[in-house]
Amino acid sequence: MKCPFCSCEDSRVVDSRPSDDASRIRRRRECEECKKRFTTYEVIETIPIMVVKNNLTREPFSREKLLRSLLTACIKRPIETAALEHIAMEIESALQNTMEREVPSDKIGLLVLDYLRHLDEVAYVRFASVYHRFKDIAAFKEAIAQVFGDDGNE
């Protein structure tokens, strides 16, 4: 690590501790040449994820945008915001773990549907209706039947 005071490239770590949120490591260093101390932070390098939309345009993945979609699907449902934040974090983590730089929006939509299916049936149907762009009531009923195992008439 290059010293900010004398530009010497030799330094030693004097103290090391995690940050408050444990997302990075704070290191106190001492320059071997001038003996001055300075602080550095070590963070995990993440690969930026680009979302490939249906029209083939690309935009950076946004956990906030994903969370807004989840919140919209869950309006007036007995679901804690913390649960939706956890889902958004899990989906982002799953995407990061694939090490793919570009992810189709369809893949993200399917992940959301999988989580919502287990969380809340109404939220699942709401999200599915937007995601699948149902053209008519028959397509909507068919999707409900696939999920709930009935003919959708109950």
PDB file of C-alpha atoms in Angstrom:
ATOM      1  CA  MET A   1       0.000   0.000   0.000  1.00  0.00           C
ATOM      2  CA  LYS A   2       1.430   3.335  -1.067  1.00  0.00           C
ATOM      3  CA  CYS A   3       1.914   5.883   1.737  1.00  0.00           C
ATOM      4  CA  PRO A   4      -0.146   9.059   1.127  1.00  0.00           C
ATOM      5  CA  PHE A   5       2.602  11.169   2.761  1.00  0.00           C
ATOM      6  CA  CYS A   6       5.870  10.006   1.206  1.00  0.00           C
ATOM      7  CA  SER A   7       4.680   7.583  -1.535  1.00  0.00           C
ATOM      8  CA  CYS A   8       6.727   4.722  -0.132  1.00  0.00           C
ATOM      9  CA  GLU A   9       5.194   1.379  -1.086  1.00  0.00           C
ATOM     10  CA  ASP A  10       6.125  -0.413   2.133  1.00  0.00           C
ATOM     11  CA  SER A  11       3.739  -0.245   5.069  1.00  0.00           C
ATOM     12  CA  ARG A  12       2.650  -2.559   7.811  1.00  0.00           C
ATOM     13  CA  VAL A  13      -0.787  -3.154   9.319  1.00  0.00           C
ATOM     14  CA  VAL A  14      -0.954  -1.890  12.903  1.00  0.00           C
ATOM     15  CA  ASP A  15      -4.636  -2.532  13.590  1.00  0.00           C
ATOM     16  CA  SER A  16      -7.433  -4.259  11.691  1.00  0.00           C
ATOM     17  CA  ARG A  17     -11.144  -4.388  12.479  1.00  0.00           C
ATOM     18  CA  PRO A  18     -14.473  -4.785  10.668  1.00  0.00           C
ATOM     19  CA  SER A  19     -16.604  -1.715  10.001  1.00  0.00           C
ATOM     20  CA  ASP A  20     -19.892  -1.264  11.860  1.00  0.00           C
ATOM     21  CA  ASP A  21     -21.901  -3.007   9.148  1.00  0.00           C
ATOM     22  CA  ALA A  22     -19.200  -5.668   8.554  1.00  0.00           C
ATOM     23  CA  SER A  23     -19.138  -4.856   4.843  1.00  0.00           C
ATOM     24  CA  ARG A  24     -15.516  -3.742   4.879  1.00  0.00           C
ATOM     25  CA  ILE A  25     -12.336  -3.988   6.930  1.00  0.00           C
ATOM     26  CA  ARG A  26     -10.697  -0.891   8.410  1.00  0.00           C
ATOM     27  CA  ARG A  27      -6.916  -1.143   8.571  1.00  0.00           C
ATOM     28  CA  ARG A  28      -4.515   1.243  10.340  1.00  0.00           C
ATOM     29  CA  ARG A  29      -1.171   1.188   8.593  1.00  0.00           C
ATOM     30  CA  GLU A  30       2.232   2.613   9.370  1.00  0.00           C
ATOM     31  CA  CYS A  31       4.657   3.618   6.664  1.00  0.00           C
ATOM     32  CA  GLU A  32       8.034   1.866   6.964  1.00  0.00           C
ATOM     33  CA  GLU A  33       9.820   4.953   5.610  1.00  0.00           C
ATOM     34  CA  CYS A  34       8.305   8.042   7.291  1.00  0.00           C
ATOM     35  CA  LYS A  35       6.554   6.202  10.170  1.00  0.00           C
ATOM     36  CA  LYS A  36       3.325   8.135   9.668  1.00  0.00           C
ATOM     37  CA  ARG A  37       0.038   6.287  10.060  1.00  0.00           C
ATOM     38  CA  PHE A  38      -2.904   6.195   7.703  1.00  0.00           C
ATOM     39  CA  THR A  39      -6.178   4.296   7.347  1.00  0.00           C
ATOM     40  CA  THR A  40      -7.273   2.071   4.476  1.00  0.00           C
ATOM     41  CA  TYR A  41     -10.499   0.159   3.883  1.00  0.00           C
ATOM     42  CA  GLU A  42     -10.772  -3.240   2.260  1.00  0.00           C
ATOM     43  CA  VAL A  43     -14.048  -4.094   0.520  1.00  0.00           C
ATOM     44  CA  ILE A  44     -15.294  -7.097  -1.389  1.00  0.00           C
ATOM     45  CA  GLU A  45     -15.131  -6.507  -5.111  1.00  0.00           C
ATOM     46  CA  THR A  46     -18.483  -7.116  -6.732  1.00  0.00           C
ATOM     47  CA  ILE A  47     -19.154  -7.618 -10.391  1.00  0.00           C
ATOM     48  CA  PRO A  48     -21.646  -5.031 -11.627  1.00  0.00           C
ATOM     49  CA  ILE A  49     -24.733  -6.791 -12.920  1.00  0.00           C
ATOM     50  CA  MET A  50     -26.423  -5.500 -16.044  1.00  0.00           C
ATOM     51  CA  VAL A  51     -30.058  -6.409 -16.608  1.00  0.00           C
ATOM     52  CA  VAL A  52     -30.927  -7.243 -20.215  1.00  0.00           C
ATOM     53  CA  LYS A  53     -34.507  -6.165 -20.766  1.00  0.00           C
ATOM     54  CA  ASN A  54     -36.914  -7.759 -23.256  1.00  0.00           C
ATOM     55  CA  ASN A  55     -36.214  -5.028 -25.823  1.00  0.00           C
ATOM     56  CA  LEU A  56     -32.458  -5.875 -25.486  1.00  0.00           C
ATOM     57  CA  THR A  57     -31.592  -2.615 -23.745  1.00  0.00           C
ATOM     58  CA  ARG A  58     -29.381  -2.873 -20.683  1.00  0.00           C
ATOM     59  CA  GLU A  59     -29.489  -1.142 -17.334  1.00  0.00           C
ATOM     60  CA  PRO A  60     -27.613  -1.653 -14.075  1.00  0.00           C
ATOM     61  CA  PHE A  61     -29.258  -3.985 -11.577  1.00  0.00           C
ATOM     62  CA  SER A  62     -30.981  -2.030  -8.827  1.00  0.00           C
ATOM     63  CA  ARG A  63     -31.958  -3.683  -5.554  1.00  0.00           C
ATOM     64  CA  GLU A  64     -34.088  -0.594  -4.848  1.00  0.00           C
ATOM     65  CA  LYS A  65     -36.062  -1.091  -8.065  1.00  0.00           C
ATOM     66  CA  LEU A  66     -36.547  -4.760  -7.230  1.00  0.00           C
ATOM     67  CA  LEU A  67     -37.730  -3.853  -3.734  1.00  0.00           C
ATOM     68  CA  ARG A  68     -40.207  -1.313  -5.173  1.00  0.00           C
ATOM     69  CA  SER A  69     -41.661  -4.069  -7.382  1.00  0.00           C
ATOM     70  CA  LEU A  70     -41.991  -6.369  -4.386  1.00  0.00           C
ATOM     71  CA  LEU A  71     -43.619  -3.624  -2.314  1.00  0.00           C
ATOM     72  CA  THR A  72     -46.091  -2.905  -5.110  1.00  0.00           C
ATOM     73  CA  ALA A  73     -47.071  -6.584  -5.351  1.00  0.00           C
ATOM     74  CA  CYS A  74     -47.519  -6.733  -1.572  1.00  0.00           C
ATOM     75  CA  ILE A  75     -49.544  -3.556  -1.025  1.00  0.00           C
ATOM     76  CA  LYS A  76     -52.163  -4.077   1.704  1.00  0.00           C
ATOM     77  CA  ARG A  77     -50.869  -7.572   2.462  1.00  0.00           C
ATOM     78  CA  PRO A  78     -49.729  -8.693   5.927  1.00  0.00           C
ATOM     79  CA  ILE A  79     -46.079  -8.860   4.908  1.00  0.00           C
ATOM     80  CA  GLU A  80     -43.301  -7.113   6.785  1.00  0.00           C
ATOM     81  CA  THR A  81     -41.019  -4.835   4.795  1.00  0.00           C
ATOM     82  CA  ALA A  82     -38.051  -6.661   6.329  1.00  0.00           C
ATOM     83  CA  ALA A  83     -39.174  -9.869   4.611  1.00  0.00           C
ATOM     84  CA  LEU A  84     -39.259  -8.102   1.243  1.00  0.00           C
ATOM     85  CA  GLU A  85     -35.851  -6.527   1.868  1.00  0.00           C
ATOM     86  CA  HIS A  86     -34.539  -9.999   2.647  1.00  0.00           C
ATOM     87  CA  ILE A  87     -35.951 -11.356  -0.629  1.00  0.00           C
ATOM     88  CA  ALA A  88     -34.334  -8.510  -2.591  1.00  0.00           C
ATOM     89  CA  MET A  89     -31.013  -9.188  -0.861  1.00  0.00           C
ATOM     90  CA  GLU A  90     -31.284 -12.941  -1.531  1.00  0.00           C
ATOM     91  CA  ILE A  91     -32.024 -12.372  -5.217  1.00  0.00           C
ATOM     92  CA  GLU A  92     -29.140  -9.918  -5.581  1.00  0.00           C
ATOM     93  CA  SER A  93     -26.832 -12.362  -3.815  1.00  0.00           C
ATOM     94  CA  ALA A  94     -27.952 -15.219  -6.069  1.00  0.00           C
ATOM     95  CA  LEU A  95     -27.260 -13.094  -9.142  1.00  0.00           C
ATOM     96  CA  GLN A  96     -23.827 -12.080  -7.816  1.00  0.00           C
ATOM     97  CA  ASN A  97     -22.979 -15.732  -7.128  1.00  0.00           C
ATOM     98  CA  THR A  98     -23.613 -16.713 -10.743  1.00  0.00           C
ATOM     99  CA  MET A  99     -20.706 -14.449 -11.753  1.00  0.00           C
ATOM    100  CA  GLU A 100     -22.659 -13.500 -14.896  1.00  0.00           C
ATOM    101  CA  ARG A 101     -22.231  -9.864 -15.889  1.00  0.00           C
ATOM    102  CA  GLU A 102     -25.508  -9.755 -17.804  1.00  0.00           C
ATOM    103  CA  VAL A 103     -28.760 -11.260 -16.581  1.00  0.00           C
ATOM    104  CA  PRO A 104     -32.026 -11.354 -18.529  1.00  0.00           C
ATOM    105  CA  SER A 105     -34.884  -9.564 -16.773  1.00  0.00           C
ATOM    106  CA  ASP A 106     -36.941 -12.750 -17.246  1.00  0.00           C
ATOM    107  CA  LYS A 107     -34.559 -14.629 -14.963  1.00  0.00           C
ATOM    108  CA  ILE A 108     -35.019 -12.030 -12.230  1.00  0.00           C
ATOM    109  CA  GLY A 109     -38.794 -12.163 -12.674  1.00  0.00           C
ATOM    110  CA  LEU A 110     -38.809 -15.940 -12.250  1.00  0.00           C
ATOM    111  CA  LEU A 111     -36.742 -15.640  -9.068  1.00  0.00           C
ATOM    112  CA  VAL A 112     -39.231 -13.098  -7.701  1.00  0.00           C
ATOM    113  CA  LEU A 113     -42.156 -15.350  -8.570  1.00  0.00           C
ATOM    114  CA  ASP A 114     -40.527 -18.284  -6.818  1.00  0.00           C
ATOM    115  CA  TYR A 115     -40.083 -16.278  -3.606  1.00  0.00           C
ATOM    116  CA  LEU A 116     -43.579 -14.777  -3.736  1.00  0.00           C
ATOM    117  CA  ARG A 117     -45.194 -18.164  -4.376  1.00  0.00           C
ATOM    118  CA  HIS A 118     -43.962 -19.268  -0.956  1.00  0.00           C
ATOM    119  CA  LEU A 119     -44.587 -15.945   0.780  1.00  0.00           C
ATOM    120  CA  ASP A 120     -48.069 -14.808  -0.240  1.00  0.00           C
ATOM    121  CA  GLU A 121     -50.471 -16.111  -2.888  1.00  0.00           C
ATOM    122  CA  VAL A 122     -52.100 -12.753  -3.581  1.00  0.00           C
ATOM    123  CA  ALA A 123     -48.744 -11.005  -4.013  1.00  0.00           C
ATOM    124  CA  TYR A 124     -47.683 -13.848  -6.306  1.00  0.00           C
ATOM    125  CA  VAL A 125     -50.764 -13.434  -8.522  1.00  0.00           C
ATOM    126  CA  ARG A 126     -50.328  -9.654  -8.627  1.00  0.00           C
ATOM    127  CA  PHE A 127     -46.689  -9.916  -9.672  1.00  0.00           C
ATOM    128  CA  ALA A 128     -47.435 -12.724 -12.134  1.00  0.00           C
ATOM    129  CA  SER A 129     -50.162 -10.685 -13.817  1.00  0.00           C
ATOM    130  CA  VAL A 130     -47.659  -7.930 -14.602  1.00  0.00           C
ATOM    131  CA  TYR A 131     -44.763 -10.278 -15.348  1.00  0.00           C
ATOM    132  CA  HIS A 132     -46.703 -12.549 -17.730  1.00  0.00           C
ATOM    133  CA  ARG A 133     -48.729  -9.714 -19.310  1.00  0.00           C
ATOM    134  CA  PHE A 134     -51.920 -11.756 -19.464  1.00  0.00           C
ATOM    135  CA  LYS A 135     -53.899 -10.960 -22.591  1.00  0.00           C
ATOM    136  CA  ASP A 136     -57.249 -12.161 -21.281  1.00  0.00           C
ATOM    137  CA  ILE A 137     -59.001 -13.718 -18.288  1.00  0.00           C
ATOM    138  CA  ALA A 138     -58.474 -17.256 -19.636  1.00  0.00           C
ATOM    139  CA  ALA A 139     -54.697 -16.861 -19.497  1.00  0.00           C
ATOM    140  CA  PHE A 140     -55.034 -15.435 -15.999  1.00  0.00           C
ATOM    141  CA  LYS A 141     -57.183 -18.384 -14.850  1.00  0.00           C
ATOM    142  CA  GLU A 142     -54.727 -20.845 -16.374  1.00  0.00           C
ATOM    143  CA  ALA A 143     -51.850 -19.306 -14.436  1.00  0.00           C
ATOM    144  CA  ILE A 144     -53.835 -19.448 -11.195  1.00  0.00           C
ATOM    145  CA  ALA A 145     -54.721 -23.088 -11.835  1.00  0.00           C
ATOM    146  CA  GLN A 146     -51.051 -23.955 -12.356  1.00  0.00           C
ATOM    147  CA  VAL A 147     -50.093 -22.362  -9.074  1.00  0.00           C
ATOM    148  CA  PHE A 148     -52.989 -23.410  -6.882  1.00  0.00           C
ATOM    149  CA  GLY A 149     -53.936 -26.677  -8.561  1.00  0.00           C
ATOM    150  CA  ASP A 150     -57.554 -25.845  -9.281  1.00  0.00           C
ATOM    151  CA  ASP A 151     -59.584 -24.446 -12.152  1.00  0.00           C
ATOM    152  CA  GLY A 152     -59.590 -20.902 -10.750  1.00  0.00           C
ATOM    153  CA  ASN A 153     -63.382 -20.871 -10.208  1.00  0.00           C
ATOM    154  CA  GLU A 154     -63.328 -20.956  -6.416  1.00  0.00           C
TER     155      GLU A 154
END
